Amino acid sequence: MAGIAVLCEVQSGEVSRGSIGVLEEAGRMGAALGVSVDAIVCGSGLDDAKLAALGGFGASTVRVADDALLASGIAQPVVDACATAQEAGDYRYWMAAASIMTADAMAGLAARLGAGIVIDAVELHVEGGALVTRRSGLGDSVLAHCGFVSAVGVVVTRANAMAATEGNGGTAPVERFAPTFRAWSQAVTLVGHEDAVETGPDISAADVLVAGGRGLGEASGFSQIEELATAFGGAVAATRAVVDAGWYPYSAQVGQTGKTVTPKLYVACGISGAIQHKVGMQGSGTIVAINKDKNAPIFDYADFGIVGDLNAVVPQLTALVKARA
Amino acid sequence: MRIAICVKEVPDPTAVKRIDDGSHRLVRSGENTLNPYDRHAIEAAVQLKEGPAPDTEITIVTMAPESAGRSVDRALAQGGDRSIHIADEAAAGSDLLGTARVLAAALKRESFDLILLGQQAADSECYVMAGLVAELLEVPCITQAASIALADGSVTVKRQVETGYDTVKAQLPCVVSVSDAINDPRYPPLPAIMGAKRKPHEVVTLAELGIDASTVGAAGAATSVGGLSKPAGRGDTIVLEDDGTAAEQLLAFLVEKKVVA
Ligand SMILES: Cc1cc2nc3c(=O)[nH]c(=O)nc-3n(C[C@H](O)[C@H](O)[C@H](O)COP(=O)(O)OP(=O)(O)OC[C@H]3O[C@@H](n4cnc5c(N)ncnc54)[C@H](O)[C@@H]3O)c2cc1C
Ligand SMILES: Nc1ncnc2c1ncn2[C@@H]1O[C@H](COP(=O)(O)O)[C@@H](O)[C@H]1O
């Protein structure tokens, strides 16, 4: 029976931890289904000896597409590589850990194959000889049990949902293959890249994080967030919305595309609580939310929520915290 | 230049959410509204029309029940020139692939230079429609655009990735989904709201698009929902409305929990 393919993403020369977590989970699913699992790796100048180590995380074969077109993190050439791998491997399921590139690549692959796609799966199960995912909906208030009707099923798992272990040290054979690239897949080119620069304190190490979102209204709103963070002896975090808008540096971004943090205290100010933000901070010890919209999803996963104007609450809190010190 | 914007009607994010136990579908009773993320795509198109591409026609495209007309009007008021509304009972229950098939069929009938989408739908939070539609149309795709520039028949986009910011470029036609940080959508003035109804509205069926109804909707769904369960919650949440003492109560809570010394 056809098996499982896991698209393993290479970022800065290393297979991402998220991809390895999904590869291991795929291994458990493969065992329950009685099928094998292949790791599919796309990139340029890849080191086969290093990739063989994916065998220690459940891959029976590591299939590698190495081409300059796969070097820039653009998704569509990766769709072509996966489609070529599908022709040879006849996989029943494709899996990937969510990232900017993999979600787009899996979407393209699903469209190409006429395959059903489930995004943001948080659990995988085998039921009745088939893969059934759990996908949360409505701001994580329900888990839908999504399976596939199509011959091939594509799953993108939620960032951080599947933790990687250290593996068993095994190796797997590495096989190279040449993708058939389509014209439109080569039409997007990378013309520039700005590396994320680390500025300010390392937010992953802070005990207290005070985070600001678009509810701050403008860039200058971050000054009150900084004051509260200083009063707590902590650091400042931010959402993608405000980082993209240039209100705060990228290195403070928490979430799917940013950092994963687990401070003792996380104070979210003017943050709606989108899933992609949540995945980066839900492991925090105590979560506090200050938001003027009582239906904001952030309240669904806070320990203490204040429905109110942050411009009133944050300065009061800063004064109170300072007074205790 | 011809820009199409795919917009979705979603349950009002401020309304109480519920999934029907029988059908496992989102209950769409109560107020529906234009997906807030799609307003950024409309604003992006309007800014291109106001700036580098004044001869632009903006077409709003949606797949939704007939009752979604109000959201279409809302999108037109914000800057659309005309709308294509695919309304067909056989499209109900479409999953991501089915929705993409319908949208792609509608987009294929005309030659659009730029097809814009929102970063995600507020109800499904899926963020993959752009990738699905682009592949079905066999055109380049750029997602999560934080800025868009046009020059010489190509589009240049700055977008956030895990390692920083990429600037990518593609020849038109191209599918682009925009991040919610790309702009601050303006609220349409009253005359624009009044005028939206008079703009050309085209309501089409699956048959008119040449779509085999068995490949979309509930009948053609490639995924199935077999059950629902409750996720493990975080436990008790204390939520209070600020009456001027919330900061004090919060600090007392943090002290009691020994989070603050
Ligand atoms: C593939 C992908 C990856 C992503 N990665 C990330 C990521 O890494 N990190 C991330 O954060 N996001 C990420 N996002 C974006 C995410 O989906 C949201 O768009 C983003 O988190 C929203 O940021 P926000 O909460 O600041 O803004 P909004 O959603 O606009 O929320 C602002 C909130 O402020 C409240 N507010 C307004 N005024 C006040 C006031 N005076 N007082 C109190 N409250 C007020 C409002 O009620 C609202 O709830 C990603 C999205 C995608 C599709
Ligand atoms: N039924 C629909 N009709 C038109 N556009 C849609 C529809 N569903 C999704 N979209 C578009 O796809 C984007 C992402 O949606 P999703 O991938 O479902 O979260 C939305 O912001 C819309 O631009």
mmCIF file of C-alpha atoms in Angstrom, chain A residues 59-206:
data_model
loop_
_atom_site.group_PDB
_atom_site.id
_atom_site.type_symbol
_atom_site.label_atom_id
_atom_site.label_comp_id
_atom_site.label_asym_id
_atom_site.label_seq_id
_atom_site.Cartn_x
_atom_site.Cartn_y
_atom_site.Cartn_z
ATOM 1 C CA ALA A 59 12.035 8.099 7.309
ATOM 2 C CA SER A 60 12.588 4.878 5.366
ATOM 3 C CA THR A 61 13.925 6.774 2.346
ATOM 4 C CA VAL A 62 15.031 10.378 2.071
ATOM 5 C CA ARG A 63 14.136 11.674 -1.384
ATOM 6 C CA VAL A 64 16.062 14.797 -2.298
ATOM 7 C CA ALA A 65 15.452 17.371 -5.023
ATOM 8 C CA ASP A 66 18.488 19.617 -5.338
ATOM 9 C CA ASP A 67 18.114 22.498 -7.761
ATOM 10 C CA ALA A 68 18.850 26.228 -7.823
ATOM 11 C CA LEU A 69 15.101 26.822 -8.293
ATOM 12 C CA LEU A 70 14.514 25.283 -4.869
ATOM 13 C CA ALA A 71 17.005 27.504 -3.089
ATOM 14 C CA SER A 72 14.943 30.597 -2.430
ATOM 15 C CA GLY A 73 12.042 29.368 -0.330
ATOM 16 C CA ILE A 74 9.519 30.056 -3.104
ATOM 17 C CA ALA A 75 6.717 27.539 -2.921
ATOM 18 C CA GLN A 76 5.727 26.773 -6.492
ATOM 19 C CA PRO A 77 8.946 24.987 -7.574
ATOM 20 C CA VAL A 78 8.479 22.869 -4.448
ATOM 21 C CA VAL A 79 4.983 21.980 -5.700
ATOM 22 C CA ASP A 80 6.639 20.660 -8.857
ATOM 23 C CA ALA A 81 9.163 18.649 -6.846
ATOM 24 C CA CYS A 82 6.421 17.130 -4.688
ATOM 25 C CA ALA A 83 4.335 16.334 -7.770
ATOM 26 C CA THR A 84 7.327 14.558 -9.328
ATOM 27 C CA ALA A 85 7.875 12.621 -6.098
ATOM 28 C CA GLN A 86 4.186 11.699 -6.102
ATOM 29 C CA GLU A 87 4.456 10.174 -9.588
ATOM 30 C CA ALA A 88 7.176 7.824 -8.396
ATOM 31 C CA GLY A 89 5.970 7.193 -4.856
ATOM 32 C CA ASP A 90 2.176 7.111 -5.300
ATOM 33 C CA TYR A 91 1.788 8.381 -1.745
ATOM 34 C CA ARG A 92 -1.587 8.240 -0.063
ATOM 35 C CA TYR A 93 -0.841 11.106 2.310
ATOM 36 C CA TRP A 94 1.342 14.180 2.275
ATOM 37 C CA MET A 95 2.259 16.016 5.469
ATOM 38 C CA ALA A 96 4.167 19.148 6.400
ATOM 39 C CA ALA A 97 4.640 21.352 9.443
ATOM 40 C CA ALA A 98 3.091 24.759 8.821
ATOM 41 C CA SER A 99 5.389 27.485 7.596
ATOM 42 C CA ILE A 100 5.073 30.294 5.107
ATOM 43 C CA MET A 101 6.572 28.075 2.377
ATOM 44 C CA THR A 102 5.105 24.673 3.213
ATOM 45 C CA ALA A 103 1.484 25.832 3.502
ATOM 46 C CA ASP A 104 1.674 27.363 0.025
ATOM 47 C CA ALA A 105 3.470 24.316 -1.391
ATOM 48 C CA MET A 106 0.925 21.883 0.060
ATOM 49 C CA ALA A 107 -1.941 24.058 -1.241
ATOM 50 C CA GLY A 108 -0.452 23.954 -4.726
ATOM 51 C CA LEU A 109 0.106 20.207 -4.495
ATOM 52 C CA ALA A 110 -3.477 19.577 -3.338
ATOM 53 C CA ALA A 111 -4.793 21.590 -6.291
ATOM 54 C CA ARG A 112 -2.494 19.767 -8.711
ATOM 55 C CA LEU A 113 -3.502 16.311 -7.423
ATOM 56 C CA GLY A 114 -7.166 17.047 -6.758
ATOM 57 C CA ALA A 115 -6.427 16.095 -3.164
ATOM 58 C CA GLY A 116 -8.294 17.170 -0.075
ATOM 59 C CA ILE A 117 -6.308 19.474 2.189
ATOM 60 C CA VAL A 118 -6.537 20.044 5.925
ATOM 61 C CA ILE A 119 -4.736 23.058 7.349
ATOM 62 C CA ASP A 120 -3.743 23.569 10.948
ATOM 63 C CA ALA A 121 -4.183 19.963 12.083
ATOM 64 C CA VAL A 122 -3.313 19.625 15.763
ATOM 65 C CA GLU A 123 -3.601 15.833 16.060
ATOM 66 C CA LEU A 124 -3.357 12.857 13.727
ATOM 67 C CA HIS A 125 -5.084 9.513 14.281
ATOM 68 C CA VAL A 126 -5.657 6.308 12.367
ATOM 69 C CA GLU A 127 -9.304 5.261 12.401
ATOM 70 C CA GLY A 128 -10.759 2.463 10.282
ATOM 71 C CA GLY A 129 -7.565 2.078 8.272
ATOM 72 C CA ALA A 130 -7.411 5.735 7.307
ATOM 73 C CA LEU A 131 -5.852 8.926 8.561
ATOM 74 C CA VAL A 132 -8.180 11.247 10.455
ATOM 75 C CA THR A 133 -6.967 14.642 11.579
ATOM 76 C CA ARG A 134 -8.153 16.888 14.350
ATOM 77 C CA ARG A 135 -8.472 20.466 13.229
ATOM 78 C CA SER A 136 -9.571 23.131 15.592
ATOM 79 C CA GLY A 137 -12.132 25.632 14.489
ATOM 80 C CA LEU A 138 -13.800 28.775 15.664
ATOM 81 C CA GLY A 139 -10.824 30.083 17.537
ATOM 82 C CA ASP A 140 -10.076 26.653 19.008
ATOM 83 C CA SER A 141 -13.499 26.171 20.566
ATOM 84 C CA VAL A 142 -14.136 22.873 18.738
ATOM 85 C CA LEU A 143 -12.035 20.114 17.226
ATOM 86 C CA ALA A 144 -13.324 18.850 13.890
ATOM 87 C CA HIS A 145 -12.368 15.299 12.972
ATOM 88 C CA CYS A 146 -11.401 15.709 9.311
ATOM 89 C CA GLY A 147 -10.683 12.765 7.067
ATOM 90 C CA PHE A 148 -10.252 12.370 3.331
ATOM 91 C CA VAL A 149 -12.566 11.236 0.572
ATOM 92 C CA SER A 150 -10.019 11.850 -2.184
ATOM 93 C CA ALA A 151 -7.406 9.276 -3.197
ATOM 94 C CA VAL A 152 -4.636 11.459 -1.785
ATOM 95 C CA GLY A 153 -4.872 13.535 1.399
ATOM 96 C CA VAL A 154 -2.709 16.549 2.261
ATOM 97 C CA VAL A 155 -2.173 17.665 5.858
ATOM 98 C CA VAL A 156 -0.469 20.801 7.133
ATOM 99 C CA THR A 157 -0.013 20.599 10.876
ATOM 100 C CA ARG A 158 -0.182 23.594 13.159
ATOM 101 C CA ALA A 159 3.157 25.146 14.005
ATOM 102 C CA ASN A 160 4.547 23.666 17.224
ATOM 103 C CA ALA A 161 1.800 21.034 17.415
ATOM 104 C CA MET A 162 4.190 18.087 16.998
ATOM 105 C CA ALA A 163 7.317 18.171 19.094
ATOM 106 C CA ALA A 164 10.502 16.540 17.845
ATOM 107 C CA THR A 165 12.588 14.126 19.913
ATOM 108 C CA GLU A 166 16.324 13.550 19.626
ATOM 109 C CA GLY A 167 15.712 10.549 17.347
ATOM 110 C CA ASN A 168 17.321 7.107 17.508
ATOM 111 C CA GLY A 169 20.487 7.981 15.615
ATOM 112 C CA GLY A 170 19.579 5.770 12.647
ATOM 113 C CA THR A 171 20.063 6.640 9.004
ATOM 114 C CA ALA A 172 18.112 6.080 5.803
ATOM 115 C CA PRO A 173 19.146 5.780 2.163
ATOM 116 C CA VAL A 174 19.152 9.071 0.291
ATOM 117 C CA GLU A 175 17.858 9.101 -3.274
ATOM 118 C CA ARG A 176 18.064 12.129 -5.507
ATOM 119 C CA PHE A 177 15.387 12.909 -8.084
ATOM 120 C CA ALA A 178 14.960 15.605 -10.722
ATOM 121 C CA PRO A 179 11.696 17.545 -10.581
ATOM 122 C CA THR A 180 9.821 18.493 -13.735
ATOM 123 C CA PHE A 181 9.404 22.246 -13.353
ATOM 124 C CA ARG A 182 6.397 24.021 -14.830
ATOM 125 C CA ALA A 183 6.605 27.400 -16.536
ATOM 126 C CA TRP A 184 4.392 29.251 -14.056
ATOM 127 C CA SER A 185 6.255 27.781 -11.123
ATOM 128 C CA GLN A 186 9.398 29.533 -12.284
ATOM 129 C CA ALA A 187 7.701 32.895 -12.669
ATOM 130 C CA VAL A 188 8.278 34.116 -9.093
ATOM 131 C CA THR A 189 11.826 35.220 -8.357
ATOM 132 C CA LEU A 190 13.507 36.333 -5.183
ATOM 133 C CA VAL A 191 14.935 39.807 -5.724
ATOM 134 C CA GLY A 192 15.929 40.692 -2.181
ATOM 135 C CA HIS A 193 16.141 39.428 1.377
ATOM 136 C CA GLU A 194 16.545 41.251 4.654
ATOM 137 C CA ASP A 195 17.702 38.952 7.400
ATOM 138 C CA ALA A 196 15.935 39.296 10.707
ATOM 139 C CA VAL A 197 18.296 41.244 12.944
ATOM 140 C CA GLU A 198 18.295 40.483 16.651
ATOM 141 C CA THR A 199 17.686 43.734 18.478
ATOM 142 C CA GLY A 200 16.923 44.339 22.133
ATOM 143 C CA PRO A 201 16.698 41.648 24.794
ATOM 144 C CA ASP A 202 16.127 38.028 23.801
ATOM 145 C CA ILE A 203 12.401 37.585 24.305
ATOM 146 C CA SER A 204 12.686 33.799 24.463
ATOM 147 C CA ALA A 205 14.656 34.133 27.688
ATOM 148 C CA ALA A 206 12.425 36.671 29.482
#
